[in-house]
């Protein structure tokens, strides 16, 4: 079966510090990968998605970047965090082009970031 | 108008009650529809898919009305463990397309089941 794992689960960082969140998927190949952010009391905002290694699409201009160095690895980064980067970050995957896709997304456990 | 709209609630209901949530979506080209459940400070988890013919999973029944662009979720015999936020999710990507899934999430309806 497929699993998705992201880490760290919780982090508190000062303004201006760097960020690296990592996400890995097991049990599937060539998944589509996504990074979402959920601010307190708000819906999920898509930040980045990737349909393959090295292929990154950004949905909103921001202080963050994403990379996909391996098929099942997705990384969210920042060189200098802002207060507004605080939130709940969720990695997700969906079935890639080599399998039947019924449209669902599957989420990792989430990473709660507080920028002080 | 938001792409996916839900009543944020909270819906406070006693154990054993029946509760219904509604959701409307604006993109008539939407192809697949889902309800997700999100517990406090946790990730969203798929509860069930929603089909035009209606589908039932135990105490949960979901319905889709494409003409009215409306999705519903009915929970019968509510349990304390049903307390959570329920997200309405709409996917505009063609069915069985393997690429990026254009998914839009509602902001969720909060349910609190009271003893």
PDB file of C-alpha atoms in Angstrom:
ATOM      1  CA  UNK A   1       0.000   0.000   0.000  1.00  0.00           C
ATOM      2  CA  UNK A   2       1.022   3.600  -0.502  1.00  0.00           C
ATOM      3  CA  UNK A   3       2.215   5.790   2.338  1.00  0.00           C
ATOM      4  CA  UNK A   4       3.270   9.404   2.573  1.00  0.00           C
ATOM      5  CA  UNK A   5       5.409  10.842   5.298  1.00  0.00           C
ATOM      6  CA  UNK A   6       6.551  14.381   5.950  1.00  0.00           C
ATOM      7  CA  UNK A   7       8.794  15.939   8.550  1.00  0.00           C
ATOM      8  CA  UNK A   8       9.420  17.660  10.815  1.00  0.00           C
ATOM      9  CA  UNK A   9       5.972  17.627  12.402  1.00  0.00           C
ATOM     10  CA  UNK A  10       6.475  20.843  14.318  1.00  0.00           C
ATOM     11  CA  UNK A  11       9.024  23.616  14.178  1.00  0.00           C
ATOM     12  CA  UNK A  12       9.489  27.073  15.578  1.00  0.00           C
ATOM     13  CA  UNK A  13      11.819  29.304  13.612  1.00  0.00           C
ATOM     14  CA  UNK A  14      12.953  32.920  13.932  1.00  0.00           C
ATOM     15  CA  UNK A  15      12.244  35.425  11.178  1.00  0.00           C
ATOM     16  CA  UNK A  16      14.994  35.363   8.584  1.00  0.00           C
ATOM     17  CA  UNK A  17      16.041  31.776   9.231  1.00  0.00           C
ATOM     18  CA  UNK A  18      15.965  29.087   6.498  1.00  0.00           C
ATOM     19  CA  UNK A  19      13.373  26.342   6.160  1.00  0.00           C
ATOM     20  CA  UNK A  20      13.385  22.830   4.802  1.00  0.00           C
ATOM     21  CA  UNK A  21      10.365  20.511   4.933  1.00  0.00           C
ATOM     22  CA  UNK A  22      10.658  17.081   3.415  1.00  0.00           C
ATOM     23  CA  UNK A  23       8.058  14.686   2.086  1.00  0.00           C
ATOM     24  CA  UNK A  24       8.440  11.143   0.766  1.00  0.00           C
ATOM     25  CA  UNK A  25       5.956   8.753  -0.792  1.00  0.00           C
ATOM     26  CA  UNK A  26       6.271   4.975  -0.781  1.00  0.00           C
ATOM     27  CA  UNK A  27       4.463   2.271  -2.676  1.00  0.00           C
ATOM     28  CA  UNK A  28       3.861   4.105  -5.936  1.00  0.00           C
ATOM     29  CA  UNK A  29       5.931   5.416  -8.814  1.00  0.00           C
ATOM     30  CA  UNK A  30       5.787   8.717 -10.669  1.00  0.00           C
ATOM     31  CA  UNK A  31       3.212  10.284  -8.333  1.00  0.00           C
ATOM     32  CA  UNK A  32       2.031  13.848  -8.676  1.00  0.00           C
ATOM     33  CA  UNK A  33       3.182  15.744  -5.604  1.00  0.00           C
ATOM     34  CA  UNK A  34       1.772  18.851  -3.987  1.00  0.00           C
ATOM     35  CA  UNK A  35       2.570  21.323  -1.206  1.00  0.00           C
ATOM     36  CA  UNK A  36      -0.359  23.076   0.431  1.00  0.00           C
ATOM     37  CA  UNK A  37      -0.525  25.614   3.226  1.00  0.00           C
ATOM     38  CA  UNK A  38      -3.436  25.944   5.614  1.00  0.00           C
ATOM     39  CA  UNK A  39      -3.543  29.146   7.644  1.00  0.00           C
ATOM     40  CA  UNK A  40      -5.550  29.182  10.860  1.00  0.00           C
ATOM     41  CA  UNK A  41      -9.278  29.085  10.096  1.00  0.00           C
ATOM     42  CA  UNK A  42      -8.723  29.119   6.369  1.00  0.00           C
ATOM     43  CA  UNK A  43      -8.848  26.671   3.499  1.00  0.00           C
ATOM     44  CA  UNK A  44      -6.001  24.853   1.830  1.00  0.00           C
ATOM     45  CA  UNK A  45      -3.904  26.963  -0.512  1.00  0.00           C
ATOM     46  CA  UNK A  46      -1.891  25.180  -3.188  1.00  0.00           C
ATOM     47  CA  UNK A  47       1.716  26.376  -3.180  1.00  0.00           C
ATOM     48  CA  UNK A  48       3.506  24.025  -5.594  1.00  0.00           C
ATOM     49  CA  UNK A  49       2.912  20.884  -7.552  1.00  0.00           C
ATOM     50  CA  UNK A  50       5.162  18.516  -9.448  1.00  0.00           C
ATOM     51  CA  UNK A  51       4.361  15.934 -12.114  1.00  0.00           C
ATOM     52  CA  UNK A  52       7.900  14.559 -12.333  1.00  0.00           C
ATOM     53  CA  UNK A  53      11.507  14.824 -11.183  1.00  0.00           C
ATOM     54  CA  UNK A  54      12.756  18.375 -11.487  1.00  0.00           C
ATOM     55  CA  UNK A  55       9.364  19.647 -12.678  1.00  0.00           C
ATOM     56  CA  UNK A  56       7.944  22.264 -10.328  1.00  0.00           C
ATOM     57  CA  UNK A  57       4.979  24.557 -10.881  1.00  0.00           C
ATOM     58  CA  UNK A  58       4.195  27.421  -8.550  1.00  0.00           C
ATOM     59  CA  UNK A  59       0.661  28.561  -7.930  1.00  0.00           C
ATOM     60  CA  UNK A  60       1.289  31.765  -6.007  1.00  0.00           C
ATOM     61  CA  UNK A  61       4.204  34.200  -5.787  1.00  0.00           C
ATOM     62  CA  UNK A  62       5.837  33.783  -2.440  1.00  0.00           C
ATOM     63  CA  UNK A  63       8.880  33.495  -0.277  1.00  0.00           C
ATOM     64  CA  UNK A  64       9.095  29.708  -0.695  1.00  0.00           C
ATOM     65  CA  UNK A  65      10.537  27.303  -3.245  1.00  0.00           C
ATOM     66  CA  UNK A  66      10.131  23.607  -3.935  1.00  0.00           C
ATOM     67  CA  UNK A  67      12.315  20.884  -5.395  1.00  0.00           C
ATOM     68  CA  UNK A  68      11.849  17.280  -6.441  1.00  0.00           C
ATOM     69  CA  UNK A  69      15.286  15.678  -6.519  1.00  0.00           C
ATOM     70  CA  UNK A  70      13.923  12.114  -6.677  1.00  0.00           C
ATOM     71  CA  UNK A  71      10.712  10.562  -7.981  1.00  0.00           C
ATOM     72  CA  UNK A  72       9.100  10.206  -4.554  1.00  0.00           C
ATOM     73  CA  UNK A  73      10.732  13.076  -2.687  1.00  0.00           C
ATOM     74  CA  UNK A  74       9.383  16.605  -2.490  1.00  0.00           C
ATOM     75  CA  UNK A  75      11.060  19.399  -0.538  1.00  0.00           C
ATOM     76  CA  UNK A  76       9.733  22.808   0.477  1.00  0.00           C
ATOM     77  CA  UNK A  77      12.330  25.449   1.268  1.00  0.00           C
ATOM     78  CA  UNK A  78      12.885  29.043   2.144  1.00  0.00           C
ATOM     79  CA  UNK A  79      16.097  31.011   2.453  1.00  0.00           C
ATOM     80  CA  UNK A  80      14.615  33.591   4.828  1.00  0.00           C
ATOM     81  CA  UNK A  81      11.349  33.036   6.655  1.00  0.00           C
ATOM     82  CA  UNK A  82       8.755  35.768   7.130  1.00  0.00           C
ATOM     83  CA  UNK A  83       6.176  36.017   9.898  1.00  0.00           C
ATOM     84  CA  UNK A  84       3.497  35.408   7.269  1.00  0.00           C
ATOM     85  CA  UNK A  85       5.012  31.996   6.479  1.00  0.00           C
ATOM     86  CA  UNK A  86       3.550  30.572   9.687  1.00  0.00           C
ATOM     87  CA  UNK A  87       0.966  27.882   9.038  1.00  0.00           C
ATOM     88  CA  UNK A  88       0.224  24.211   8.614  1.00  0.00           C
ATOM     89  CA  UNK A  89       2.041  22.778   5.611  1.00  0.00           C
ATOM     90  CA  UNK A  90       0.702  19.679   3.966  1.00  0.00           C
ATOM     91  CA  UNK A  91       2.338  17.475   1.396  1.00  0.00           C
ATOM     92  CA  UNK A  92       0.013  15.409  -0.780  1.00  0.00           C
ATOM     93  CA  UNK A  93       0.208  12.961  -3.659  1.00  0.00           C
ATOM     94  CA  UNK A  94      -2.083  11.763  -6.407  1.00  0.00           C
ATOM     95  CA  UNK A  95      -1.770   8.889  -8.812  1.00  0.00           C
ATOM     96  CA  UNK A  96       0.537   9.608 -11.734  1.00  0.00           C
ATOM     97  CA  UNK A  97       0.022   9.060 -15.422  1.00  0.00           C
ATOM     98  CA  UNK A  98       0.868   5.371 -15.283  1.00  0.00           C
ATOM     99  CA  UNK A  99      -2.212   4.352 -13.304  1.00  0.00           C
ATOM    100  CA  UNK A 100      -5.958   4.849 -13.155  1.00  0.00           C
ATOM    101  CA  UNK A 101      -6.711   8.104 -11.398  1.00  0.00           C
ATOM    102  CA  UNK A 102      -9.997   8.662  -9.615  1.00  0.00           C
ATOM    103  CA  UNK A 103      -9.087  12.184  -8.563  1.00  0.00           C
ATOM    104  CA  UNK A 104      -8.259  11.829  -4.877  1.00  0.00           C
ATOM    105  CA  UNK A 105      -5.388  13.450  -3.058  1.00  0.00           C
ATOM    106  CA  UNK A 106      -3.677  11.761  -0.113  1.00  0.00           C
ATOM    107  CA  UNK A 107      -2.026  13.853   2.547  1.00  0.00           C
ATOM    108  CA  UNK A 108       0.980  13.558   4.797  1.00  0.00           C
ATOM    109  CA  UNK A 109       0.671  14.235   8.500  1.00  0.00           C
ATOM    110  CA  UNK A 110       1.477  17.917   8.115  1.00  0.00           C
ATOM    111  CA  UNK A 111       4.188  20.229   9.433  1.00  0.00           C
ATOM    112  CA  UNK A 112       3.185  23.039  11.764  1.00  0.00           C
ATOM    113  CA  UNK A 113       5.498  26.038  11.344  1.00  0.00           C
ATOM    114  CA  UNK A 114       5.566  28.992  13.705  1.00  0.00           C
ATOM    115  CA  UNK A 115       7.755  31.916  12.717  1.00  0.00           C
ATOM    116  CA  UNK A 116       8.607  34.265  15.583  1.00  0.00           C
TER     117      UNK A 116
ATOM    118  CA  UNK B   1     -17.951  34.007  -5.507  1.00  0.00           C
ATOM    119  CA  UNK B   2     -15.766  31.308  -3.990  1.00  0.00           C
ATOM    120  CA  UNK B   3     -15.114  28.250  -6.138  1.00  0.00           C
ATOM    121  CA  UNK B   4     -16.314  25.960  -3.353  1.00  0.00           C
ATOM    122  CA  UNK B   5     -18.576  27.287  -0.609  1.00  0.00           C
ATOM    123  CA  UNK B   6     -19.509  25.684   2.666  1.00  0.00           C
ATOM    124  CA  UNK B   7     -21.231  26.884   5.797  1.00  0.00           C
ATOM    125  CA  UNK B   8     -18.376  27.074   8.331  1.00  0.00           C
ATOM    126  CA  UNK B   9     -20.657  26.145  11.240  1.00  0.00           C
ATOM    127  CA  UNK B  10     -20.115  25.083  13.910  1.00  0.00           C
ATOM    128  CA  UNK B  11     -22.922  22.585  13.904  1.00  0.00           C
ATOM    129  CA  UNK B  12     -23.487  21.510  17.510  1.00  0.00           C
ATOM    130  CA  UNK B  13     -25.630  18.380  17.590  1.00  0.00           C
ATOM    131  CA  UNK B  14     -26.458  15.819  20.287  1.00  0.00           C
ATOM    132  CA  UNK B  15     -25.300  12.236  20.007  1.00  0.00           C
ATOM    133  CA  UNK B  16     -27.651  10.184  17.875  1.00  0.00           C
ATOM    134  CA  UNK B  17     -28.835  13.141  15.816  1.00  0.00           C
ATOM    135  CA  UNK B  18     -28.834  13.328  12.036  1.00  0.00           C
ATOM    136  CA  UNK B  19     -26.935  16.230  10.517  1.00  0.00           C
ATOM    137  CA  UNK B  20     -26.536  17.390   6.947  1.00  0.00           C
ATOM    138  CA  UNK B  21     -23.862  19.546   5.344  1.00  0.00           C
ATOM    139  CA  UNK B  22     -24.159  21.277   2.007  1.00  0.00           C
ATOM    140  CA  UNK B  23     -21.615  22.574  -0.422  1.00  0.00           C
ATOM    141  CA  UNK B  24     -21.891  24.485  -3.693  1.00  0.00           C
ATOM    142  CA  UNK B  25     -19.283  24.780  -6.403  1.00  0.00           C
ATOM    143  CA  UNK B  26     -18.965  27.271  -9.245  1.00  0.00           C
ATOM    144  CA  UNK B  27     -17.001  25.382 -11.909  1.00  0.00           C
ATOM    145  CA  UNK B  28     -19.517  23.506 -14.022  1.00  0.00           C
ATOM    146  CA  UNK B  29     -16.658  21.556 -15.633  1.00  0.00           C
ATOM    147  CA  UNK B  30     -15.826  19.847 -12.332  1.00  0.00           C
ATOM    148  CA  UNK B  31     -15.457  16.117 -12.745  1.00  0.00           C
ATOM    149  CA  UNK B  32     -15.075  14.435  -9.380  1.00  0.00           C
ATOM    150  CA  UNK B  33     -16.191  15.265  -5.901  1.00  0.00           C
ATOM    151  CA  UNK B  34     -15.202  14.216  -2.417  1.00  0.00           C
ATOM    152  CA  UNK B  35     -15.760  14.764   1.257  1.00  0.00           C
ATOM    153  CA  UNK B  36     -12.689  14.841   3.467  1.00  0.00           C
ATOM    154  CA  UNK B  37     -12.574  14.828   7.234  1.00  0.00           C
ATOM    155  CA  UNK B  38     -10.025  16.889   9.124  1.00  0.00           C
ATOM    156  CA  UNK B  39      -9.495  16.487  12.843  1.00  0.00           C
ATOM    157  CA  UNK B  40      -8.066  19.384  14.824  1.00  0.00           C
ATOM    158  CA  UNK B  41      -4.421  19.979  13.953  1.00  0.00           C
ATOM    159  CA  UNK B  42      -4.316  16.908  11.695  1.00  0.00           C
ATOM    160  CA  UNK B  43      -4.194  16.283   7.969  1.00  0.00           C
ATOM    161  CA  UNK B  44      -7.363  15.929   5.868  1.00  0.00           C
ATOM    162  CA  UNK B  45      -8.368  12.339   5.214  1.00  0.00           C
ATOM    163  CA  UNK B  46     -10.642  11.085   2.486  1.00  0.00           C
ATOM    164  CA  UNK B  47     -14.074  10.255   3.882  1.00  0.00           C
ATOM    165  CA  UNK B  48     -15.871   9.330   0.696  1.00  0.00           C
ATOM    166  CA  UNK B  49     -16.261  10.081  -2.966  1.00  0.00           C
ATOM    167  CA  UNK B  50     -19.514  11.594  -4.188  1.00  0.00           C
ATOM    168  CA  UNK B  51     -21.444  10.271  -7.176  1.00  0.00           C
ATOM    169  CA  UNK B  52     -24.510  11.529  -8.985  1.00  0.00           C
ATOM    170  CA  UNK B  53     -26.332   8.354  -8.082  1.00  0.00           C
ATOM    171  CA  UNK B  54     -25.628   8.966  -4.423  1.00  0.00           C
ATOM    172  CA  UNK B  55     -23.514   6.717  -2.311  1.00  0.00           C
ATOM    173  CA  UNK B  56     -23.673   5.434   1.208  1.00  0.00           C
ATOM    174  CA  UNK B  57     -21.006   4.190   3.585  1.00  0.00           C
ATOM    175  CA  UNK B  58     -22.483   3.068   6.869  1.00  0.00           C
ATOM    176  CA  UNK B  59     -23.952   6.115   8.602  1.00  0.00           C
ATOM    177  CA  UNK B  60     -22.693   8.474   5.891  1.00  0.00           C
ATOM    178  CA  UNK B  61     -24.556   9.330   2.707  1.00  0.00           C
ATOM    179  CA  UNK B  62     -23.223  11.654   0.010  1.00  0.00           C
ATOM    180  CA  UNK B  63     -25.154  13.128  -2.884  1.00  0.00           C
ATOM    181  CA  UNK B  64     -24.233  15.151  -5.941  1.00  0.00           C
ATOM    182  CA  UNK B  65     -26.592  17.352  -7.933  1.00  0.00           C
ATOM    183  CA  UNK B  66     -24.749  18.444 -11.061  1.00  0.00           C
ATOM    184  CA  UNK B  67     -27.573  20.615 -12.354  1.00  0.00           C
ATOM    185  CA  UNK B  68     -27.568  22.699  -9.181  1.00  0.00           C
ATOM    186  CA  UNK B  69     -23.802  22.290  -8.606  1.00  0.00           C
ATOM    187  CA  UNK B  70     -24.496  21.126  -5.107  1.00  0.00           C
ATOM    188  CA  UNK B  71     -22.992  18.402  -2.911  1.00  0.00           C
ATOM    189  CA  UNK B  72     -24.325  17.117   0.363  1.00  0.00           C
ATOM    190  CA  UNK B  73     -23.216  14.890   3.214  1.00  0.00           C
ATOM    191  CA  UNK B  74     -25.654  13.305   5.631  1.00  0.00           C
ATOM    192  CA  UNK B  75     -24.500  11.759   8.893  1.00  0.00           C
ATOM    193  CA  UNK B  76     -26.984   9.601  10.750  1.00  0.00           C
ATOM    194  CA  UNK B  77     -26.806   8.535  14.409  1.00  0.00           C
ATOM    195  CA  UNK B  78     -23.972  10.986  15.149  1.00  0.00           C
ATOM    196  CA  UNK B  79     -21.168   9.760  17.395  1.00  0.00           C
ATOM    197  CA  UNK B  80     -18.823  11.801  19.539  1.00  0.00           C
ATOM    198  CA  UNK B  81     -16.028  10.582  17.275  1.00  0.00           C
ATOM    199  CA  UNK B  82     -17.676  12.303  14.299  1.00  0.00           C
ATOM    200  CA  UNK B  83     -16.626  15.670  15.733  1.00  0.00           C
ATOM    201  CA  UNK B  84     -14.309  17.173  13.119  1.00  0.00           C
ATOM    202  CA  UNK B  85     -14.233  19.602  10.220  1.00  0.00           C
ATOM    203  CA  UNK B  86     -15.667  18.274   6.967  1.00  0.00           C
ATOM    204  CA  UNK B  87     -14.126  19.571   3.762  1.00  0.00           C
ATOM    205  CA  UNK B  88     -15.954  19.616   0.468  1.00  0.00           C
ATOM    206  CA  UNK B  89     -13.512  18.960  -2.380  1.00  0.00           C
ATOM    207  CA  UNK B  90     -13.988  19.438  -6.092  1.00  0.00           C
ATOM    208  CA  UNK B  91     -11.660  18.200  -8.827  1.00  0.00           C
ATOM    209  CA  UNK B  92     -11.847  19.832 -12.268  1.00  0.00           C
ATOM    210  CA  UNK B  93      -9.328  17.529 -13.944  1.00  0.00           C
ATOM    211  CA  UNK B  94     -10.685  14.989 -16.435  1.00  0.00           C
ATOM    212  CA  UNK B  95     -11.383  11.607 -14.910  1.00  0.00           C
ATOM    213  CA  UNK B  96      -8.521   9.140 -15.271  1.00  0.00           C
ATOM    214  CA  UNK B  97      -6.145  11.895 -16.315  1.00  0.00           C
ATOM    215  CA  UNK B  98      -2.780  11.154 -14.776  1.00  0.00           C
ATOM    216  CA  UNK B  99      -1.398  14.635 -14.516  1.00  0.00           C
ATOM    217  CA  UNK B 100      -1.812  17.454 -12.067  1.00  0.00           C
ATOM    218  CA  UNK B 101      -5.144  17.322 -10.313  1.00  0.00           C
ATOM    219  CA  UNK B 102      -6.877  20.681 -10.236  1.00  0.00           C
ATOM    220  CA  UNK B 103      -8.454  20.313  -6.826  1.00  0.00           C
ATOM    221  CA  UNK B 104     -10.282  23.007  -4.899  1.00  0.00           C
ATOM    222  CA  UNK B 105     -11.062  22.672  -1.209  1.00  0.00           C
ATOM    223  CA  UNK B 106     -13.860  24.313   0.676  1.00  0.00           C
ATOM    224  CA  UNK B 107     -12.925  25.941   3.963  1.00  0.00           C
ATOM    225  CA  UNK B 108     -14.815  23.245   5.839  1.00  0.00           C
ATOM    226  CA  UNK B 109     -17.826  22.813   8.080  1.00  0.00           C
ATOM    227  CA  UNK B 110     -17.127  22.193  11.728  1.00  0.00           C
ATOM    228  CA  UNK B 111     -19.190  19.554  13.486  1.00  0.00           C
ATOM    229  CA  UNK B 112     -19.293  19.175  17.257  1.00  0.00           C
ATOM    230  CA  UNK B 113     -21.252  16.216  18.592  1.00  0.00           C
ATOM    231  CA  UNK B 114     -22.325  16.781  22.170  1.00  0.00           C
ATOM    232  CA  UNK B 115     -22.868  13.999  24.749  1.00  0.00           C
TER     233      UNK B 115
END
